[in-house]
Short mmCIF file of C-alpha atoms in Angstrom, two decimals:
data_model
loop_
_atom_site.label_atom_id
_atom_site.label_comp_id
_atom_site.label_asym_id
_atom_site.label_seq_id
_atom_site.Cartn_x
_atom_site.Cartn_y
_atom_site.Cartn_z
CA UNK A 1 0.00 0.00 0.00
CA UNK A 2 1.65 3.31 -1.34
CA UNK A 3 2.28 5.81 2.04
CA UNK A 4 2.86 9.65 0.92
CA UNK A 5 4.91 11.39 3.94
CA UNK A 6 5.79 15.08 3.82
CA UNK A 7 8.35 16.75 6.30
CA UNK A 8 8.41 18.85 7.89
CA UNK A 9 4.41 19.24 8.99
CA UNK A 10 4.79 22.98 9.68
CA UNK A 11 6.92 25.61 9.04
CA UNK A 12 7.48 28.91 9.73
CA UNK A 13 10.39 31.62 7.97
CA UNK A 14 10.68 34.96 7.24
CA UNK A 15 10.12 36.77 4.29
CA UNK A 16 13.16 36.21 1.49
CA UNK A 17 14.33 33.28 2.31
CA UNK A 18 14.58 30.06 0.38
CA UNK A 19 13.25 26.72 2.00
CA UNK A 20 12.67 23.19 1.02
CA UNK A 21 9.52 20.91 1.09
CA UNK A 22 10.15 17.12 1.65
CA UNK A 23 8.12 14.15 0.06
CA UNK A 24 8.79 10.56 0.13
CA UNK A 25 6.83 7.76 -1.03
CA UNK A 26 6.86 4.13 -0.03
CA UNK A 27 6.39 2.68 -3.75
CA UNK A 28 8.11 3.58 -6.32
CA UNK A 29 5.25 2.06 -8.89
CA UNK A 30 3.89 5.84 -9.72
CA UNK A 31 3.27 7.11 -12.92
CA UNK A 32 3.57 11.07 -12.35
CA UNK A 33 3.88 13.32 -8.63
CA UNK A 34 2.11 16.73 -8.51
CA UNK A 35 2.75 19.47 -5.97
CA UNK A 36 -0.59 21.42 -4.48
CA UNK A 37 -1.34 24.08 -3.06
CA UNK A 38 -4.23 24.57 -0.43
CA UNK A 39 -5.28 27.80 0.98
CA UNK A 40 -7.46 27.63 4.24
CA UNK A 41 -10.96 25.77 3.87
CA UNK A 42 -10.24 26.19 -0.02
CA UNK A 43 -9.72 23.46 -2.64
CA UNK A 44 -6.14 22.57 -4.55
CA UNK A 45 -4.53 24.24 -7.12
CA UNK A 46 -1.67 22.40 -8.92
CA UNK A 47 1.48 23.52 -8.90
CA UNK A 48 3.87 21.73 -10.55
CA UNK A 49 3.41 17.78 -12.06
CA UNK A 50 6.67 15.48 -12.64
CA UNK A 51 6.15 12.80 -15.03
CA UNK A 52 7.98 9.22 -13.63
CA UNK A 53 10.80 9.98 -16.22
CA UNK A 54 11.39 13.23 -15.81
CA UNK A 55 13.87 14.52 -12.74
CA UNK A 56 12.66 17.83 -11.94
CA UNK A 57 10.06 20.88 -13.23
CA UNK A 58 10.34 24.38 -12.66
CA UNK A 59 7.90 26.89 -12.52
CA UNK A 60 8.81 30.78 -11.70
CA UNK A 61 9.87 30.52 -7.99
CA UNK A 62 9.06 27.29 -7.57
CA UNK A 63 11.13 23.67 -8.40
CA UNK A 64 10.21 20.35 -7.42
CA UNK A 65 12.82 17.54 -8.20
CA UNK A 66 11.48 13.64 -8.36
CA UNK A 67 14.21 10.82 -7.33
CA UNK A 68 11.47 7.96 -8.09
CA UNK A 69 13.78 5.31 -7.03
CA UNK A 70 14.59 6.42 -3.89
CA UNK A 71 11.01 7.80 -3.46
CA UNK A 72 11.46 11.54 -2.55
CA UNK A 73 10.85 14.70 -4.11
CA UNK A 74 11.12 18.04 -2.73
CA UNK A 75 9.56 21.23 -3.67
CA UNK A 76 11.63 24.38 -3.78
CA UNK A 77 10.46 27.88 -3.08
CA UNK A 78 12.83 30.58 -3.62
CA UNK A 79 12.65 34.08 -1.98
CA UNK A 80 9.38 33.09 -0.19
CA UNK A 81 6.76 36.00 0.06
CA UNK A 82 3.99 36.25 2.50
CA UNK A 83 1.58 35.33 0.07
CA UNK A 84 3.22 31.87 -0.43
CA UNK A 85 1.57 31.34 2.71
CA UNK A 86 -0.55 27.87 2.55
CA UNK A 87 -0.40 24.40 3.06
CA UNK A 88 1.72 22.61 0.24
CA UNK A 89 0.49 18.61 -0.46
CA UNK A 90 2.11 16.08 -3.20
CA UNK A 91 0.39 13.29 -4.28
CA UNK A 92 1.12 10.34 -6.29
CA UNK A 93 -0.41 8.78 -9.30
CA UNK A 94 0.20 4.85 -8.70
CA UNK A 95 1.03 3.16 -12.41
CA UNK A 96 -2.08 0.87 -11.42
CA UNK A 97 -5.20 3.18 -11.06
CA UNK A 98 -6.46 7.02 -12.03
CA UNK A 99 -6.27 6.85 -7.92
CA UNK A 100 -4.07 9.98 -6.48
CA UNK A 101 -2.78 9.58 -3.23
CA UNK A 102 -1.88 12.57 -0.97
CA UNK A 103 0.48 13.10 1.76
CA UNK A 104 -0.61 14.63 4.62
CA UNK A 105 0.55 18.47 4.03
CA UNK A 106 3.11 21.02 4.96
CA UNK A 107 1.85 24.21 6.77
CA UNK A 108 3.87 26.84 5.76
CA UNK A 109 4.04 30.40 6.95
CA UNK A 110 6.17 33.46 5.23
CA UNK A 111 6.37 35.75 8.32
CA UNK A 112 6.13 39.77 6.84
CA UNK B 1 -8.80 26.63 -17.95
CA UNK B 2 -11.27 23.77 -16.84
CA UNK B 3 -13.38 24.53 -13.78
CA UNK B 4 -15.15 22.30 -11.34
CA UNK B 5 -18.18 23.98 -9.50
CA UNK B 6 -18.91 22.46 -5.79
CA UNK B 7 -21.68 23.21 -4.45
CA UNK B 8 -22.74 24.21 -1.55
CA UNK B 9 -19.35 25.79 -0.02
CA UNK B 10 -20.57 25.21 3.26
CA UNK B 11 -23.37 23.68 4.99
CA UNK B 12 -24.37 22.76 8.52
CA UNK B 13 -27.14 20.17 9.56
CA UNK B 14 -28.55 18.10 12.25
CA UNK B 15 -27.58 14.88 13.06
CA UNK B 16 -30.11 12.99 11.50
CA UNK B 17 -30.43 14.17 8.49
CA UNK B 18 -29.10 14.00 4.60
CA UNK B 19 -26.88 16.44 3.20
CA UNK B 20 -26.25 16.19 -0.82
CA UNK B 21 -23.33 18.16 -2.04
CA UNK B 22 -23.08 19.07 -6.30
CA UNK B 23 -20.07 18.86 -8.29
CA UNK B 24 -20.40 20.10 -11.82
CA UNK B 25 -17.67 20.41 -14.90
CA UNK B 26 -18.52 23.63 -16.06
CA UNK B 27 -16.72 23.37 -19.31
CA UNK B 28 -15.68 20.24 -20.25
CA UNK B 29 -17.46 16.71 -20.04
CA UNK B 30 -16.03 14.18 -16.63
CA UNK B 31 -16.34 10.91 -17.23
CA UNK B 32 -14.84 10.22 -14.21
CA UNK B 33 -15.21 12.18 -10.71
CA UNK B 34 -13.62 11.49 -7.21
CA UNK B 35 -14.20 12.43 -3.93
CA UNK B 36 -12.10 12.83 -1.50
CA UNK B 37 -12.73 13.42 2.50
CA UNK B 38 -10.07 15.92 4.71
CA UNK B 39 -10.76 15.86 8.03
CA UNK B 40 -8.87 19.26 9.94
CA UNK B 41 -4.57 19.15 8.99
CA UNK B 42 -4.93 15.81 7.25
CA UNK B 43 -4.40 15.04 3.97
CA UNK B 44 -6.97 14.19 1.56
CA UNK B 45 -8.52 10.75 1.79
CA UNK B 46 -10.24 9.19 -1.47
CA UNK B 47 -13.66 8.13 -0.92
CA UNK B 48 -14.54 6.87 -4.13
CA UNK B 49 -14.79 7.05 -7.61
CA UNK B 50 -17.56 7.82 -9.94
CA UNK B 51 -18.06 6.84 -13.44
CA UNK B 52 -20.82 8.06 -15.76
CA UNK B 53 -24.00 5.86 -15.74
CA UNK B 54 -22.46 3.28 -13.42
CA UNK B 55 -22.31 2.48 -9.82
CA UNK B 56 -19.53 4.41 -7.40
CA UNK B 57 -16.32 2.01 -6.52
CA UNK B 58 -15.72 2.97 -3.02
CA UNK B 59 -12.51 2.84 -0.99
CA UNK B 60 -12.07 0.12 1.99
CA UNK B 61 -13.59 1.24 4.90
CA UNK B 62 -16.18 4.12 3.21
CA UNK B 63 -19.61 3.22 3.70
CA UNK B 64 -21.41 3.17 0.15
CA UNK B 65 -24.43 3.01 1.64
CA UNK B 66 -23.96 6.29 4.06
CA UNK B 67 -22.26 7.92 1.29
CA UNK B 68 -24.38 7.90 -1.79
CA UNK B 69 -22.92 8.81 -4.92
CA UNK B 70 -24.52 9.72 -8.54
CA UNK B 71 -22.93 10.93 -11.40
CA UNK B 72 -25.46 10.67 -13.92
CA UNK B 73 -24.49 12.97 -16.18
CA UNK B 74 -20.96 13.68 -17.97
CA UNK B 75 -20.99 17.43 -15.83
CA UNK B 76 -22.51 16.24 -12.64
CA UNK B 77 -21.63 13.81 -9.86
CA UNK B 78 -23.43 14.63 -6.20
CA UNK B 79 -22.34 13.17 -3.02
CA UNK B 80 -25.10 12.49 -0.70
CA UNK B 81 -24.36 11.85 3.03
CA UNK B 82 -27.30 9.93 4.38
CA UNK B 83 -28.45 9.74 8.52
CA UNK B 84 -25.55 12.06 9.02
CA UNK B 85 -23.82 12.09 12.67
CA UNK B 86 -21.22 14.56 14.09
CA UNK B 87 -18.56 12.50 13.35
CA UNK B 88 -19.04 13.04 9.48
CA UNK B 89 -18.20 16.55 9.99
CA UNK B 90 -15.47 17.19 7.27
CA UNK B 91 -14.10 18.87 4.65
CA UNK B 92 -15.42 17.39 0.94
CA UNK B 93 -13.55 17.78 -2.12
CA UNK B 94 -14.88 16.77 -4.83
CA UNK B 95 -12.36 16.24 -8.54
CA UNK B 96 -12.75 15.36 -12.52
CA UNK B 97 -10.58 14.47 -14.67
CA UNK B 98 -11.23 16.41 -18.34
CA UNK B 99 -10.63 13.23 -20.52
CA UNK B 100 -9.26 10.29 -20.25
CA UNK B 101 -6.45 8.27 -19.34
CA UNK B 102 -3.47 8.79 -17.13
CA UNK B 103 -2.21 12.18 -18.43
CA UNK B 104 -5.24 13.53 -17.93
CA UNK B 105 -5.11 16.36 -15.41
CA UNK B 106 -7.23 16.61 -12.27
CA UNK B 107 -9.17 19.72 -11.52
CA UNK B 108 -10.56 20.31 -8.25
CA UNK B 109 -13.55 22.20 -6.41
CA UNK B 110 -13.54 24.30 -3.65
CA UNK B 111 -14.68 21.66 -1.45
CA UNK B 112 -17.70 21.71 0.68
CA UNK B 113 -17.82 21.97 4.74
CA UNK B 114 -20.13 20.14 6.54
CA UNK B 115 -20.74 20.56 10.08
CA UNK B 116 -23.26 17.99 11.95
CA UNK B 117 -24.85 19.52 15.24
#
């Protein structure tokens, strides 16, 4: 059964600086890994999606890498702004099934 | 871009009683919808998965018959919750995929939050 873990579950930095989101994922079966975002009682938008053969995607300030055989991917944010503010999920598409699974979130707050 | 319409955004009902929540495609045609359960800072939790004109495939340990889903049209699936008790208080999500096969992206609602008194 495919776990999604993301570390850390919160985290808190001031405004500029550059910070890592962690992913890992217990089986390496997956066909692609998207990054969310989720504001407060608000629905996802998609950030970034790796396809299983590609290593990495980049999107303005934002980079997520995918090491699918080790299972781990990490989202990077660089010069974080307040508004970057929100919880951050991945989730996995397993090879088998239309079925994404999520991990269970990073909180993250860009302190003014 | 493709939008998905939930509806209601929020909702609040007595324990006892049904609460059906809408998910349209507003501009493209879902043959396939999912819904997904987040209870407060947990992830998302598939519930099940709804095809066009056929029954629901549920998830281990969702109760199909609490949780009644439709999706009898290509732009509308609805998620009913049935005899509902405090404990099914939760944050719905509701998704649809715009065609299909496995590159096909996933576009989400706004989710739906339902408090049982």
């Amino acid at each position: 059964k495919q776990e999604v873990t993301q570390i850390p579950a919160a985290l808190s930095v001031p405004e500029g600086e550059n910070l890592v989101l962690n992913c890992s994922f217990t089986d390496s079966a997956i066909y692609n890994l998207q990054w969310f975002r989720q504001d407060p009682g608000k629905g996802l938008t998609s950030l970034l999606l790796i396809q299983s053969s590609q290593r990495e995607q980049t999107s303005g300030r934002l980079n997520a890498s995918l090491d699918k055989s080790s299972g781990r991917s990490t989202l990077y944010i660089a010069a974080s702004q307040p508004g970057d503010s929100a919880t951050y999920l991945c989730a996995v598409l397993m090879d088998s099934s239309y079925k994404l699974i999520f991990g269970s979130g990073t909180r993250l707050l860009v302190r003014p | 871009g493709a939008v998905v319409s939930q509806h209601p955004s929020r909702v609040i009902c007595k324990s006892g009683t049904s609460v059906k929540i809408e998910c349209r495609s507003l501009d493209f045609q879902a043959t396939t919808m999912f819904w997904y359960r987040q209870f407060p800072k947990q992830s998302l939790m598939l519930m099940a998965t709804s095809n066009e004109g056929s029954k629901a495939t549920y998830e281990q340990g969702v109760e199909k018959d609490k949780f009644l889903i439709n999706h009898a049209s290509l732009t509308l699936s609805t998620l009913t919750v049935t005899s509902a008790h405090p404990e099914d208080s939760s944050f719905y999500i509701c998704s649809a995929r715009s065609f299909q096969g496995m590159d096909s992206p996933l576009h989400f609602g706004n989710g739906t939050r339902l408090t049982v008194t």
